[in-house]
């Protein structure tokens, strides 16, 4: 019974982790300069206070993979995108930016952890 429950929990977590990576890639045609300005904003926020940046520019927008990859590659921050109500791990990662989306992929909340 315990093994069956553990398997069920693991499978559920695995499926949820896969769902997090369902970020809109349609914006890959976005210009590099727009992505760079977002990355520069992250760097500026980081150097000013050292806290996890939560730029509000994504509220009401769909995050694009080009910008998210630049942030991951050029700053100490990682990111996680998930839909409100999704099951996620509760581990706290101080350098992780959480982008919470609605059903259509629009960011409704940004927080660290």
Short mmCIF file of C-alpha atoms in Angstrom, two decimals:
data_model
loop_
_atom_site.label_atom_id
_atom_site.label_comp_id
_atom_site.label_asym_id
_atom_site.label_seq_id
_atom_site.Cartn_x
_atom_site.Cartn_y
_atom_site.Cartn_z
CA UNK A 1 0.00 0.00 0.00
CA UNK A 2 2.79 2.42 0.95
CA UNK A 3 4.70 1.59 -2.21
CA UNK A 4 1.60 2.19 -4.33
CA UNK A 5 0.99 5.57 -2.66
CA UNK A 6 4.63 6.61 -3.09
CA UNK A 7 4.49 5.64 -6.76
CA UNK A 8 1.30 7.64 -7.23
CA UNK A 9 2.79 10.71 -5.51
CA UNK A 10 6.02 10.46 -7.52
CA UNK A 11 4.10 10.16 -10.78
CA UNK A 12 1.94 13.16 -9.92
CA UNK A 13 4.99 15.28 -9.06
CA UNK A 14 6.72 14.20 -12.25
CA UNK A 15 3.72 15.18 -14.36
CA UNK A 16 3.47 18.55 -12.61
CA UNK A 17 7.17 19.20 -13.17
CA UNK A 18 6.69 18.54 -16.86
CA UNK A 19 3.73 20.92 -16.96
CA UNK A 20 5.86 23.73 -15.50
CA UNK A 21 8.02 23.75 -18.60
CA UNK A 22 5.01 24.44 -20.80
CA UNK A 23 6.10 28.02 -21.38
CA UNK A 24 4.95 29.81 -24.48
CA UNK A 25 7.68 29.46 -27.06
CA UNK A 26 5.77 31.36 -29.71
CA UNK A 27 7.60 34.51 -28.66
CA UNK A 28 10.94 33.09 -29.74
CA UNK A 29 10.80 35.47 -32.63
CA UNK A 30 10.99 38.36 -30.16
CA UNK A 31 13.92 40.65 -30.65
CA UNK A 32 17.09 40.11 -28.61
CA UNK A 33 17.13 43.75 -27.56
CA UNK A 34 13.82 43.42 -25.71
CA UNK A 35 15.14 40.35 -23.92
CA UNK A 36 18.39 42.09 -23.10
CA UNK A 37 16.60 45.02 -21.47
CA UNK A 38 14.76 42.59 -19.18
CA UNK A 39 18.04 40.87 -18.29
CA UNK A 40 19.63 44.25 -17.57
CA UNK A 41 16.69 45.05 -15.30
CA UNK A 42 17.34 41.83 -13.40
CA UNK A 43 21.05 42.67 -13.07
CA UNK A 44 20.28 46.19 -11.87
CA UNK A 45 17.80 44.97 -9.24
CA UNK A 46 20.27 42.32 -8.12
CA UNK A 47 23.14 44.74 -7.60
CA UNK A 48 21.02 47.32 -5.78
CA UNK A 49 19.66 45.20 -2.95
CA UNK A 50 20.72 41.59 -3.51
CA UNK A 51 17.17 40.30 -3.04
CA UNK A 52 15.37 38.18 -5.55
CA UNK A 53 14.04 40.50 -8.28
CA UNK A 54 10.35 40.37 -9.12
CA UNK A 55 10.00 42.67 -12.12
CA UNK A 56 6.37 43.54 -12.58
CA UNK A 57 6.85 43.96 -16.35
CA UNK A 58 5.65 40.39 -16.86
CA UNK A 59 2.30 40.91 -15.15
CA UNK A 60 -0.30 40.63 -17.89
CA UNK A 61 2.20 39.18 -20.41
CA UNK A 62 3.17 35.70 -21.60
CA UNK A 63 6.78 34.89 -20.67
CA UNK A 64 8.97 33.98 -23.61
CA UNK A 65 11.71 31.33 -23.62
CA UNK A 66 14.37 33.63 -25.08
CA UNK A 67 14.12 36.05 -22.16
CA UNK A 68 13.84 33.31 -19.54
CA UNK A 69 16.90 31.53 -20.96
CA UNK A 70 18.89 34.79 -20.98
CA UNK A 71 17.97 35.40 -17.35
CA UNK A 72 19.04 31.87 -16.41
CA UNK A 73 22.31 32.12 -18.37
CA UNK A 74 23.36 35.69 -17.53
CA UNK A 75 22.20 36.14 -13.94
CA UNK A 76 22.29 34.06 -10.75
CA UNK A 77 18.49 33.65 -10.91
CA UNK A 78 16.52 30.61 -11.99
CA UNK A 79 12.85 30.58 -12.83
CA UNK A 80 9.77 28.40 -12.56
CA UNK A 81 6.59 28.95 -14.53
CA UNK A 82 3.39 27.30 -13.37
CA UNK A 83 -0.34 27.82 -13.55
CA UNK A 84 -2.23 28.96 -10.47
CA UNK A 85 -3.58 25.90 -8.70
CA UNK A 86 -0.89 23.55 -10.06
CA UNK A 87 0.77 21.21 -7.62
CA UNK A 88 4.38 22.33 -7.12
CA UNK A 89 7.19 21.42 -4.77
CA UNK A 90 7.31 23.56 -1.64
CA UNK A 91 11.10 23.72 -1.44
CA UNK A 92 12.36 27.27 -0.99
CA UNK A 93 15.09 28.38 -3.39
CA UNK A 94 16.16 31.95 -2.65
CA UNK A 95 17.41 32.52 -6.20
CA UNK A 96 14.29 31.22 -7.95
CA UNK A 97 11.70 33.51 -9.52
CA UNK A 98 8.21 32.00 -9.70
CA UNK A 99 5.97 33.18 -12.52
CA UNK A 100 2.35 32.22 -11.83
CA UNK A 101 0.08 32.15 -14.88
CA UNK A 102 -3.63 31.86 -15.54
CA UNK A 103 -5.23 29.28 -17.85
CA UNK A 104 -4.15 31.18 -20.96
CA UNK A 105 -0.49 31.50 -19.93
CA UNK A 106 -0.68 35.16 -18.85
CA UNK A 107 1.45 35.99 -15.79
CA UNK A 108 -0.74 37.01 -12.84
CA UNK A 109 1.81 36.93 -10.00
CA UNK A 110 5.58 36.94 -9.51
CA UNK A 111 7.33 35.91 -6.31
CA UNK A 112 10.59 34.42 -5.10
CA UNK A 113 11.25 31.09 -3.53
#
